[in-house]
Short mmCIF file of C-alpha atoms in Angstrom, two decimals:
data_model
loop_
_atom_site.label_atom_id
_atom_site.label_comp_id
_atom_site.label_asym_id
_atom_site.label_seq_id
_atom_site.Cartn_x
_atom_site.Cartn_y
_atom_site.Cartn_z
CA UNK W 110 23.13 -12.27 7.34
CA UNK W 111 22.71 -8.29 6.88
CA UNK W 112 20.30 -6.04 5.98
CA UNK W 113 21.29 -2.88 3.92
CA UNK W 114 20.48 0.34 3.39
CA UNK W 115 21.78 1.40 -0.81
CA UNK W 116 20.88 4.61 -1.58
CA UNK W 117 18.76 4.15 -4.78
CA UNK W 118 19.93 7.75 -5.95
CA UNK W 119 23.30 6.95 -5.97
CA UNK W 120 23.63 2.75 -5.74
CA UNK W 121 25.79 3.50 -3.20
CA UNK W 122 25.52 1.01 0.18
CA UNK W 123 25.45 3.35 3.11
CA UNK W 124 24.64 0.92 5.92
CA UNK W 125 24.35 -2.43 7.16
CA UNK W 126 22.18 -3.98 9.73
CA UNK W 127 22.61 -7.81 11.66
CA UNK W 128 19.70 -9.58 11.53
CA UNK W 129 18.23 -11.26 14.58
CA UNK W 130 19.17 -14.07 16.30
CA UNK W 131 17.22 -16.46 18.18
CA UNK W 132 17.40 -14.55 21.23
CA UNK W 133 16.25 -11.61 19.76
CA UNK W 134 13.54 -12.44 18.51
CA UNK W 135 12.29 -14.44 21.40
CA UNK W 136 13.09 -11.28 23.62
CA UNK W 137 10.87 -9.56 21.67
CA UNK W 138 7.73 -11.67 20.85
CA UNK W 139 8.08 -11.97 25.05
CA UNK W 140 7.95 -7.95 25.90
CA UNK W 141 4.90 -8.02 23.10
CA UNK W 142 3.14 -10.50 25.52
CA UNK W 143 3.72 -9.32 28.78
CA UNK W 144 2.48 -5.89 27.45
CA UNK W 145 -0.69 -7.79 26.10
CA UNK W 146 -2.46 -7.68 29.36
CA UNK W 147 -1.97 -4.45 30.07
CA UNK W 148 -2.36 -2.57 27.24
CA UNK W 149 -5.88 -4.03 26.51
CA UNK W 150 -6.14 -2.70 30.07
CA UNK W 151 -5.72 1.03 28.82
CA UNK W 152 -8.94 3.07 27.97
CA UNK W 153 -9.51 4.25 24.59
CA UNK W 154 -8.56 8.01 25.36
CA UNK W 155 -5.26 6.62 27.01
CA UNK W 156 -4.53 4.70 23.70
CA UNK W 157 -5.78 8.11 21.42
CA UNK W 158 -3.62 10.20 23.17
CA UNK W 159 -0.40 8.76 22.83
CA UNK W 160 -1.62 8.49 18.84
CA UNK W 161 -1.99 12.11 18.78
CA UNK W 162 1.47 12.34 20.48
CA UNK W 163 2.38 9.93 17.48
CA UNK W 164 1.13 12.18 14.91
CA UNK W 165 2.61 15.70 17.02
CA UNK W 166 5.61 13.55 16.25
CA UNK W 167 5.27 12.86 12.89
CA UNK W 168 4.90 16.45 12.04
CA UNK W 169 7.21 18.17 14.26
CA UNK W 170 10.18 15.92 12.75
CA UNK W 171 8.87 15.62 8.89
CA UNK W 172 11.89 16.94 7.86
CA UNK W 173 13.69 14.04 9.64
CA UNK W 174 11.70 10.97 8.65
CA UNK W 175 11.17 12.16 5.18
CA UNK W 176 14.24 12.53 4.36
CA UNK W 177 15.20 8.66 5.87
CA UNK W 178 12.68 7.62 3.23
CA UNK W 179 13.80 9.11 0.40
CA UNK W 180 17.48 7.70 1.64
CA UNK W 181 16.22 4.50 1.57
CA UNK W 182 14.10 3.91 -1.29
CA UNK W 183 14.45 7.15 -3.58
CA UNK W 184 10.68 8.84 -2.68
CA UNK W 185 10.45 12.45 -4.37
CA UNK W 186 10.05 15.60 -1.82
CA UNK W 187 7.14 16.59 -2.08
CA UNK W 188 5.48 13.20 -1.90
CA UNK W 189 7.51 11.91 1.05
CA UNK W 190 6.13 14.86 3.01
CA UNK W 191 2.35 13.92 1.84
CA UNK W 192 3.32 10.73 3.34
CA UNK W 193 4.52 11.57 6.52
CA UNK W 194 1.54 13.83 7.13
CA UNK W 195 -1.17 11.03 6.24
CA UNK W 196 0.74 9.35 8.74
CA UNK W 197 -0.33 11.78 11.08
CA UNK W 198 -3.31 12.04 9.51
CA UNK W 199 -4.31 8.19 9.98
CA UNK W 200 -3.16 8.24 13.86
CA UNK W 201 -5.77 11.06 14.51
CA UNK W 202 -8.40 9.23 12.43
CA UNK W 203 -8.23 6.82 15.01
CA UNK W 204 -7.51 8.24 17.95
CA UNK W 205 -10.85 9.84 17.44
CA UNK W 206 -13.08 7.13 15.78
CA UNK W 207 -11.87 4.30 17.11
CA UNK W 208 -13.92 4.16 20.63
CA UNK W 209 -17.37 5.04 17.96
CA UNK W 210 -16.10 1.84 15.62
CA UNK W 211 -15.76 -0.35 18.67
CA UNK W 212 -18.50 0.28 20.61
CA UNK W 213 -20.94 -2.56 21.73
CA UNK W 214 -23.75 -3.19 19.47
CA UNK W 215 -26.95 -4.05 20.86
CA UNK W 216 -28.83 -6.50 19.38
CA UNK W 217 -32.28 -7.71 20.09
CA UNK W 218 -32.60 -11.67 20.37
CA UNK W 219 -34.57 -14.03 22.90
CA UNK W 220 -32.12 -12.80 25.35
CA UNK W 221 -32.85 -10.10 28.60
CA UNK W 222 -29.81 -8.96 26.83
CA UNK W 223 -27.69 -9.12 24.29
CA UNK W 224 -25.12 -7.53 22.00
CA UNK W 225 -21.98 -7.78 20.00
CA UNK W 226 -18.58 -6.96 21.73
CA UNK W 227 -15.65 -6.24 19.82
CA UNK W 228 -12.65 -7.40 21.93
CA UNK W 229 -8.62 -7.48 20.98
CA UNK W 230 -7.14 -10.70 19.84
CA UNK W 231 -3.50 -9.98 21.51
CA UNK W 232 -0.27 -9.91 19.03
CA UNK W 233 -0.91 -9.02 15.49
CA UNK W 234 2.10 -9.62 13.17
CA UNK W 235 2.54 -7.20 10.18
CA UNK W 236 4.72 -7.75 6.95
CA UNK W 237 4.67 -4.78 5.47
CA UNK W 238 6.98 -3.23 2.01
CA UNK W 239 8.95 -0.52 1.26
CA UNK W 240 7.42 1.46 -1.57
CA UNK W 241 5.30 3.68 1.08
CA UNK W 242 7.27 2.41 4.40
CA UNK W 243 5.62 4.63 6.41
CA UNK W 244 2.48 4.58 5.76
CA UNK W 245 1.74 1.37 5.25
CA UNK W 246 2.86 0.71 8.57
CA UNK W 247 0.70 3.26 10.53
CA UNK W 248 -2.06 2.64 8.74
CA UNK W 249 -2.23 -1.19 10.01
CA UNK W 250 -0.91 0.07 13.19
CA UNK W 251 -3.42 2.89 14.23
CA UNK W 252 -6.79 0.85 14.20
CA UNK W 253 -4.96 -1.99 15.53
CA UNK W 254 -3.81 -0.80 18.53
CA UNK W 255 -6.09 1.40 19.04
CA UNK W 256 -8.27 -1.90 19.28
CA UNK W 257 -6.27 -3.09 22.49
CA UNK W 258 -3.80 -5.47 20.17
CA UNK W 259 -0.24 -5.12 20.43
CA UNK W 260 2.04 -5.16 17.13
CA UNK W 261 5.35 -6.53 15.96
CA UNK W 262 6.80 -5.33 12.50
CA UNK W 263 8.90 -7.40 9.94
CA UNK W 264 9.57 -4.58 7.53
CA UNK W 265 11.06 -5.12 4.00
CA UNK W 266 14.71 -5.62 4.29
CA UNK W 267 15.57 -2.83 1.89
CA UNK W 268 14.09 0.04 4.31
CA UNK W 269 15.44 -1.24 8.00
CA UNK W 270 16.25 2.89 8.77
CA UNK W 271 12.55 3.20 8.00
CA UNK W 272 11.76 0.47 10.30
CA UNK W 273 14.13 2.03 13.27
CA UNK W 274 12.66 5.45 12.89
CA UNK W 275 9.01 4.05 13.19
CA UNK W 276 9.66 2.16 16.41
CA UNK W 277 11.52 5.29 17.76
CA UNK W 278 8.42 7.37 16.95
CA UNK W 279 6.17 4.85 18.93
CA UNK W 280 9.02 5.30 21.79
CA UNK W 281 8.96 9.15 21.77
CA UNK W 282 5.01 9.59 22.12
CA UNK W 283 4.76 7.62 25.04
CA UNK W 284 3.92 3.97 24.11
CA UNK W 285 4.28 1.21 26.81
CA UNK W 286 7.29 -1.27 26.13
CA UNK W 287 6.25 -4.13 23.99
CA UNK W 288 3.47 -2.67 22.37
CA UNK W 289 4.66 -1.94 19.31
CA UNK W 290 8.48 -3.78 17.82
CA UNK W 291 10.55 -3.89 15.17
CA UNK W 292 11.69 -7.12 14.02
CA UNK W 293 14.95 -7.34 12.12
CA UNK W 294 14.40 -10.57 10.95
CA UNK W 295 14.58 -12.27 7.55
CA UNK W 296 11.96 -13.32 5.11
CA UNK W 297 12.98 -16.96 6.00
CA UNK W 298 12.31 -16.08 9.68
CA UNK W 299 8.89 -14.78 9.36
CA UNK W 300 7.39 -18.35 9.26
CA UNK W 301 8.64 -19.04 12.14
CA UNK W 302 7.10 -16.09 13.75
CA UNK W 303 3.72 -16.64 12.33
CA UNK W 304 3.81 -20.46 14.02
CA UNK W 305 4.26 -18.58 17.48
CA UNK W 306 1.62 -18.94 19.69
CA UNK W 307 2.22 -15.45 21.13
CA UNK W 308 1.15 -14.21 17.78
CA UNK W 309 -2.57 -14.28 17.33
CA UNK W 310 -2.74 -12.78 13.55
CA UNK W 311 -0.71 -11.64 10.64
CA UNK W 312 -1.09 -8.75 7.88
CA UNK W 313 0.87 -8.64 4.43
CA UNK W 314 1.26 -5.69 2.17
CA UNK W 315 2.87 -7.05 -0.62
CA UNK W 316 3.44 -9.49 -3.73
CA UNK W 317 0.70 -11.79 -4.49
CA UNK W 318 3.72 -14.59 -4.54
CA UNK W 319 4.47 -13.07 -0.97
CA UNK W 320 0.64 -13.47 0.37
CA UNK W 321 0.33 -17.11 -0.76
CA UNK W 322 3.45 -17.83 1.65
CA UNK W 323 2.21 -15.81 4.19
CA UNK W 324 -1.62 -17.12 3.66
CA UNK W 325 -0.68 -20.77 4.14
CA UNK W 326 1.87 -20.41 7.16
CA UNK W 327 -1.19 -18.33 8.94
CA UNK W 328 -3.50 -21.19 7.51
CA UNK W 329 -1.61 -23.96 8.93
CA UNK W 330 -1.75 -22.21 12.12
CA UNK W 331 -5.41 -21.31 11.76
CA UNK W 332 -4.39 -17.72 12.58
CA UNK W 333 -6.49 -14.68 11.08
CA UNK W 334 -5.09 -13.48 8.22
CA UNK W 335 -5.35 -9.71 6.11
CA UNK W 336 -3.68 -9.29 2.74
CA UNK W 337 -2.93 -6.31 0.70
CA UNK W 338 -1.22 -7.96 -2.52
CA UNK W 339 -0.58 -6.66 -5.72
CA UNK W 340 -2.65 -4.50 -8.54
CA UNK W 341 -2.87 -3.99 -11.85
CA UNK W 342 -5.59 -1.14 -11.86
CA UNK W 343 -7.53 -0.47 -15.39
CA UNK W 344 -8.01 2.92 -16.22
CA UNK W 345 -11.08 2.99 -18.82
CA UNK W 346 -11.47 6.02 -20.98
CA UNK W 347 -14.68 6.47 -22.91
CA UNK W 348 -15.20 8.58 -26.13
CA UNK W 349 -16.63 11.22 -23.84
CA UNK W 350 -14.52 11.75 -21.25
CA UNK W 351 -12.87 14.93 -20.64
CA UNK W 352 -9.38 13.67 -22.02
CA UNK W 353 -7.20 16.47 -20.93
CA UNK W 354 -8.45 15.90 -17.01
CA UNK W 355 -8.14 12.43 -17.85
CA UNK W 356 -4.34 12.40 -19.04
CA UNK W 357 -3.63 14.47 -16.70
CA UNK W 358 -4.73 12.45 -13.36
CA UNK W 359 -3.53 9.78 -15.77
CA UNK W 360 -0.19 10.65 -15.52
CA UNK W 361 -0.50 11.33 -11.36
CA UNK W 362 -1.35 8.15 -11.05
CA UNK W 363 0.88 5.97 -13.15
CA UNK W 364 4.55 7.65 -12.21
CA UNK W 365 3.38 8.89 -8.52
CA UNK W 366 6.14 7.32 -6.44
CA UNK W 367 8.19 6.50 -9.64
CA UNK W 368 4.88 3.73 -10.26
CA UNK W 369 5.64 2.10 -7.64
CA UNK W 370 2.35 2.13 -6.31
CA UNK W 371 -0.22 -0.74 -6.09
CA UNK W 372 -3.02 1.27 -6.56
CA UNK W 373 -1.36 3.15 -9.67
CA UNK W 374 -3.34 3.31 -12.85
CA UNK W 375 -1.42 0.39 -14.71
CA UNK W 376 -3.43 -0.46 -17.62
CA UNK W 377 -5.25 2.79 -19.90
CA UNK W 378 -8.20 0.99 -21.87
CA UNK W 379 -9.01 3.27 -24.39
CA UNK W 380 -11.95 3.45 -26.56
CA UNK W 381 -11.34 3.40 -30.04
CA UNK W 382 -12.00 6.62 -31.11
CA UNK W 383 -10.45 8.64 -28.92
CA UNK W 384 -7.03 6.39 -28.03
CA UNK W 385 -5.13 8.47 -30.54
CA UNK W 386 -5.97 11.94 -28.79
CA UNK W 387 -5.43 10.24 -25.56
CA UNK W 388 -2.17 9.02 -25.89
CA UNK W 389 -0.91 12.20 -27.52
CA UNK W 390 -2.40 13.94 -24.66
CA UNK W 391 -0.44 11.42 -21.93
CA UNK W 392 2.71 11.34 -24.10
CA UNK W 393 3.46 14.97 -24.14
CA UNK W 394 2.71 14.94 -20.32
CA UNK W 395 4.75 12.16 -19.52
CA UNK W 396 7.87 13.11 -21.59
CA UNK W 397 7.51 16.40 -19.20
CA UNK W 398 8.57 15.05 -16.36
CA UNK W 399 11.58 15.49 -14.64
CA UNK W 400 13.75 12.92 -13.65
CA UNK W 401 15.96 13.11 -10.99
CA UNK W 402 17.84 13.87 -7.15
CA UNK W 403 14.70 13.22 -5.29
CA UNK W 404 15.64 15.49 -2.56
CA UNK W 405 15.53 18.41 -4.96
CA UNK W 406 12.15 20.12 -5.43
CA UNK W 407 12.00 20.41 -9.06
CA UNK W 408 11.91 16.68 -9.30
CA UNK W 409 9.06 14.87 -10.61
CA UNK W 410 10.47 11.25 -11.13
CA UNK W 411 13.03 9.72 -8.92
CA UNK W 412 14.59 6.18 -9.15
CA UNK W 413 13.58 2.88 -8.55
CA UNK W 414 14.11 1.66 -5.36
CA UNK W 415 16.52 -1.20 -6.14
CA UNK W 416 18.50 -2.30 -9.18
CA UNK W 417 16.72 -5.65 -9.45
CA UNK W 418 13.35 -4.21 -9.55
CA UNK W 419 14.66 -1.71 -12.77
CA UNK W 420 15.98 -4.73 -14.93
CA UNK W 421 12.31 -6.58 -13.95
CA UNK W 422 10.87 -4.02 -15.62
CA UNK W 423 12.97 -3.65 -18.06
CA UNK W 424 12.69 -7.18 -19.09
CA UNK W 425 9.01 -7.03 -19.18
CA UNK W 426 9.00 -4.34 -21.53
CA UNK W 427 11.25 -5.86 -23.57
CA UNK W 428 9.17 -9.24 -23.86
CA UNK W 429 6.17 -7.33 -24.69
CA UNK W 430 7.47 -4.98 -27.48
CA UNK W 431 9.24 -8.37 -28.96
CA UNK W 432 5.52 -9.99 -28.86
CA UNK W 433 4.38 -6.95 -30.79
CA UNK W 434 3.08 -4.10 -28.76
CA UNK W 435 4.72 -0.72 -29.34
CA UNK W 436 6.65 2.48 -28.06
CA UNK W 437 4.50 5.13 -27.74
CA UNK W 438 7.46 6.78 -25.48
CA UNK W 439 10.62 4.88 -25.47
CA UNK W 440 12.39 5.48 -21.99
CA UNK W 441 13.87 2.77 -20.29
CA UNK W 442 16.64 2.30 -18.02
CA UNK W 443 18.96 5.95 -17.65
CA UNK W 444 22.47 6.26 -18.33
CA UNK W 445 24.83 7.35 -14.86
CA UNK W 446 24.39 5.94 -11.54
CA UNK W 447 21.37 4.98 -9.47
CA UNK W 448 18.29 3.18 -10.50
CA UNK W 449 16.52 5.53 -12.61
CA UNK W 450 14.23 4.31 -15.27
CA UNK W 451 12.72 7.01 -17.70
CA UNK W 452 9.22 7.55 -18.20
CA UNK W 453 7.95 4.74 -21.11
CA UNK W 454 4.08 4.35 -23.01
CA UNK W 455 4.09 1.16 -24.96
CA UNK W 456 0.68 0.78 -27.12
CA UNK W 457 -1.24 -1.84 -28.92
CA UNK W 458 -0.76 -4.33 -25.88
CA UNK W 459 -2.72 -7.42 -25.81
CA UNK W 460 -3.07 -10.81 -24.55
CA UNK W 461 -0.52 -12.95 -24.11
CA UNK W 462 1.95 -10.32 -23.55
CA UNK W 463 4.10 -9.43 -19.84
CA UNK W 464 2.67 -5.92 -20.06
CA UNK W 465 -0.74 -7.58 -20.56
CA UNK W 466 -0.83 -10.58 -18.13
CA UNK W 467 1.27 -9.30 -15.11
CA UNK W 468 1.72 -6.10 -12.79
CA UNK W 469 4.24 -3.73 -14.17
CA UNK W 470 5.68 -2.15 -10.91
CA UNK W 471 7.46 1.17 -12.43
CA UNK W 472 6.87 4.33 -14.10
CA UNK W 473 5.49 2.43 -17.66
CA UNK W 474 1.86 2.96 -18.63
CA UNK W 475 0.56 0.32 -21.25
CA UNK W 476 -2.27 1.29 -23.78
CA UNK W 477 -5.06 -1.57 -24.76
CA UNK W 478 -7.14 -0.22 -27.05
CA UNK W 479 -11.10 -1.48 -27.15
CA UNK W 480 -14.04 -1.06 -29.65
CA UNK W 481 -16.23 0.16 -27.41
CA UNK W 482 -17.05 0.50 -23.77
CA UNK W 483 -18.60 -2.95 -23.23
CA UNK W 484 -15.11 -4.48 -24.66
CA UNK W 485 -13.35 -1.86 -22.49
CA UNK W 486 -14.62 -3.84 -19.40
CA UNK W 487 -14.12 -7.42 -20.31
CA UNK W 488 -10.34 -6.37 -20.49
CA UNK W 489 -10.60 -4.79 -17.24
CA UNK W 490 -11.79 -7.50 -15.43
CA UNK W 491 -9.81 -9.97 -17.92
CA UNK W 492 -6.56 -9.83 -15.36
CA UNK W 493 -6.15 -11.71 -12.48
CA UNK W 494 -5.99 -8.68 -9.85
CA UNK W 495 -8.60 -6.82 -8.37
CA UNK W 496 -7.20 -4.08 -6.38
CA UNK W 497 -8.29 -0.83 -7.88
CA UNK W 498 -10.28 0.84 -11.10
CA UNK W 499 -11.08 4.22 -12.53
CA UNK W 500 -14.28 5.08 -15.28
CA UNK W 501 -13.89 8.17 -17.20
CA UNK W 502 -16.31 9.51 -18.79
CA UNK W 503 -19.13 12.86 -18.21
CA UNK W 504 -22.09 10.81 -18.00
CA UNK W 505 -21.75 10.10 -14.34
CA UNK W 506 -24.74 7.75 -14.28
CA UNK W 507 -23.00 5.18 -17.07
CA UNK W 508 -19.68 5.97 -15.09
CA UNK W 509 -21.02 4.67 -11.61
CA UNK W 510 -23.00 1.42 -13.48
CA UNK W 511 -19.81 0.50 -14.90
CA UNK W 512 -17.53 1.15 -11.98
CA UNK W 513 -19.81 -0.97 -10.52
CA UNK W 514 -18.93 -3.79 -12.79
CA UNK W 515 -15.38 -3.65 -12.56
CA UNK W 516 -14.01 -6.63 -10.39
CA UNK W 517 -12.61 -4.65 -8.11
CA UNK W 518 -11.89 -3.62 -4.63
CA UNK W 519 -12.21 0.18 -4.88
CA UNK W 520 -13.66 1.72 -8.64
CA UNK W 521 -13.57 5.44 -8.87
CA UNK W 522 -15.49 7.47 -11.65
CA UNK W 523 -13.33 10.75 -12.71
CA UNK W 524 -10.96 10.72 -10.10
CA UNK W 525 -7.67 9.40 -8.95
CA UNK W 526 -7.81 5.94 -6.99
CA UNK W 527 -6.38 6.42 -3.67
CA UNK W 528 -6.71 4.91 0.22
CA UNK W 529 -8.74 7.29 2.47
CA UNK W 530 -8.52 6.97 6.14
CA UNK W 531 -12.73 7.12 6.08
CA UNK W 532 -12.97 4.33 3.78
CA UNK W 533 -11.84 0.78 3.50
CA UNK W 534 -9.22 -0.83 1.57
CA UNK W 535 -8.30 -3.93 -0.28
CA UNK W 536 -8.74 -6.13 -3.03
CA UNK W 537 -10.11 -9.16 -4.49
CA UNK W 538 -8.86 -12.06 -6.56
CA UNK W 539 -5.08 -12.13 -6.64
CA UNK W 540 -5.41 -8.45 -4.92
CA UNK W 541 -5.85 -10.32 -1.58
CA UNK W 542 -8.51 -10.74 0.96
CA UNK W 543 -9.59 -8.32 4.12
CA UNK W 544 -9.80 -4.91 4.62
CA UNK W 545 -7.69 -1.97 6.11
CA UNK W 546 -8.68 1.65 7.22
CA UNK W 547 -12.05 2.77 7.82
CA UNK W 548 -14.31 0.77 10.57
CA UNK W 549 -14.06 -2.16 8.40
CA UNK W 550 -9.79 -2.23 8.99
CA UNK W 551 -10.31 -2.31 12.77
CA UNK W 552 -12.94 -4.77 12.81
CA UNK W 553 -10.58 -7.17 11.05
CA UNK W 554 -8.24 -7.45 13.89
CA UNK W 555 -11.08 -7.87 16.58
CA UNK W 556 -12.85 -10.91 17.77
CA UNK W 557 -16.18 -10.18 16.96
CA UNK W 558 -17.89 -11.36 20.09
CA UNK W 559 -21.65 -12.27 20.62
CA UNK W 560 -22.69 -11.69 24.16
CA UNK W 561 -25.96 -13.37 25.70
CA UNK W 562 -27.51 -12.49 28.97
CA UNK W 563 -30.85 -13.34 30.65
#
């Protein structure tokens, strides 16, 4: 069995990769163990310099790693090199908190003394995708070895350059052997890495199909368990809202990484009376993007990252303008070669529909329009997801009441919903459980210890 790297610019297969035997992989879950030990050993500025030798890295080869990305899975320029940089970005967020976020905390009890310790667990597994295969990786891998864990990485099979280059960064700024690996192993593998007992936890970034999988091989092993699953974020406009700020983030949001993005702006609620001006507004935006090379600077809107995903899409669309919703902007698949899909609006979606019920993972924005704002939120939180939200609107006081409302992991009021290295991240209901970033993402991979002297 091989892995493969096809441009998605192109469709042409550039390169194929073996993956693992047996003996690999147990060679590897071994050198993660025997550097257990010591690398919980290290002190916290040890473990924050080599991150900032991480990020030096990261920055002093951009050029390099971005452009393996966009190889790989079709990222534009200028957002591949926002990438790499929060990369950097999250290993010196670390390297500098992460002593403060693990400190002891003293707690008063009927104790002479007593206080919480936050200790490392050992060998934290982490599945992780390829639609931001960089940083999606460092930002589970800062706080958690910066905790004292050491990491192995099943990567998505689609990206297993991106995977390579990550490990060699970790090899260039110093890390010990065995602290952090790349497995090239399958998806069918990965349960049999999870049952390990050299692994002591497991994170997923992926499909909420993926996380059940992953969620009941950790349970069965009774093995702590993050996961980062899909989104299907609602994006509520009010009659007041400033609609050309709105449209405008609007359209950031929904084709960043050619909407590819779990935390994209997926479904535009719009009140009533202003859905007409609205979608005019995001139409004329929309239709002004320019599709194609990635690597060229002038492009706004690459290609999909595989073939399979575009006729997904496709097919979703389809199904839901059959059941009666409508093109607002009729894109679709592009002539030529590669996987580009053109930038499509369908309106007047509703229940029932694809566009409605699941996650649209591509650069289509679907319309639902509501009577009023109450309505507005009983179709945002009338999905099964629960990753993300937006409120817009310039009454900031209803804006933050109803954010609050939203069934959600993260609601923003007026602005674009994104992760932040200073503040946690995750989802609810079929978003997935746990948190990343922020002190709350290194406390996950900790065991929270209660210490008791007298």
């Amino acid at each position: 069995m091989t892995m493969e790297t096809i441009n998605p610019t192109t469709g042409e297969r550039l390169k194929t990769f073996d993956v693992w035997n047996e003996r690999q992989i147990e060679a590897a879950l071994a050198d993660a163990a025997a550097a257990t030990a010591g690398w919980q050993a290290t002190t916290f500025a040890e473990r924050a310099r080599l991150f900032r030798n991480a990020a030096a890295e990261l920055r002093n080869n951009a050029a390099h790693y971005a452009g393996i990305i966009t190889l790989e899975m079709g990222k534009i320029a200028r957002e591949v090199r926002a990438e790499v940089e929060k990369c950097a970005l999250g290993c010196e967020f670390y390297a500098e908190n992460a002593a403060t976020f693990l400190r002891d905390e003293k707690i008063e009890s009927d104790a002479s003394s007593s206080y919480v310790a936050y200790l490392p667990l050992g060998t934290v597994l982490a599945i992780m995708p390829w639609n931001f295969p960089f940083w999606q990786v460092f930002r589970f891998a800062a706080p958690s070895l910066m905790a004292g864990n050491t990491a192995v990485l099943k990567h998505a099979s689609n990206v297993p350059q991106c995977a390579l280059a990550i490990d060699e960064i970790f090899h260039k700024a110093g890390f010990p052997k065995g602290v952090f690996r790349t497995l090239m192993i399958s998806a069918a593998q990965t349960e049999q890495v999870i049952a390990d007992p050299r692994i002591h936890a497991v994170t997923l970034t992926g499909s909420d199909a993926a996380g059940r999988k992953v969620a009941a091989a950790a349970g069965a092993n009774l093995k702590k368990s993050v996961l980062e699953l899909g989104g299907s974020d609602a994006f509520i406009v009010l009659p007041d809202a400033d609609l050309e700020l709105a449209a405008s983030i609007g359209v950031a949001s929904r084709f960043l990484n050619c909407g590819q993005s779990c935390i994209a702006a997926k479904r535009f609620i719009l009140v009533d009376s202003i859905a007409e001006s609205f979608i005019e507004l995001f139409r004329h935006k929309a239709h002004a993007l320019r599709l194609g090379d990635p690597a060229r600077e002038d492009t706004e809107l690459g290609p999909m990252a595989r073939a399979d995903l575009r006729d997904q899409l496709h097919q979703q669309v389809t199904d839901s303008v059959t059941a009666g919703a409508m093109f607002a902007l009729h894109g679709g698949p592009a002539a030529g070669p590669g996987f580009f899909f053109e930038p499509t609006i369908i309106d007047h979606v509703g229940p029932g529909m694809h566009a409605y019920e699941e996650e649209l993972f591509g650069p289509v924005a679907i319309m639902i329009r509501a009577k009023d704002a109450e309505t507005a939120m009983r179709i945002a939180n009338d999905n099964r997801y629960g990753l993300g939200g937006s409120v817009w609107t310039r009454d900031v006081k209803k804006g933050e009441r109803l954010a609050r409302q939203l069934q959600s992991g993260a609601s923003f009021v007026n602005g674009l919903v994104k992760s932040d290295p200073r503040l946690p991240f995750g989802g609810i209901k079929a978003s997935g459980y746990g948190r990343e970033l922020s002190v709350h993402g290194i406390h996950e991979f900790v065991n929270i210890k209660t210490m008791w002297i007298k």
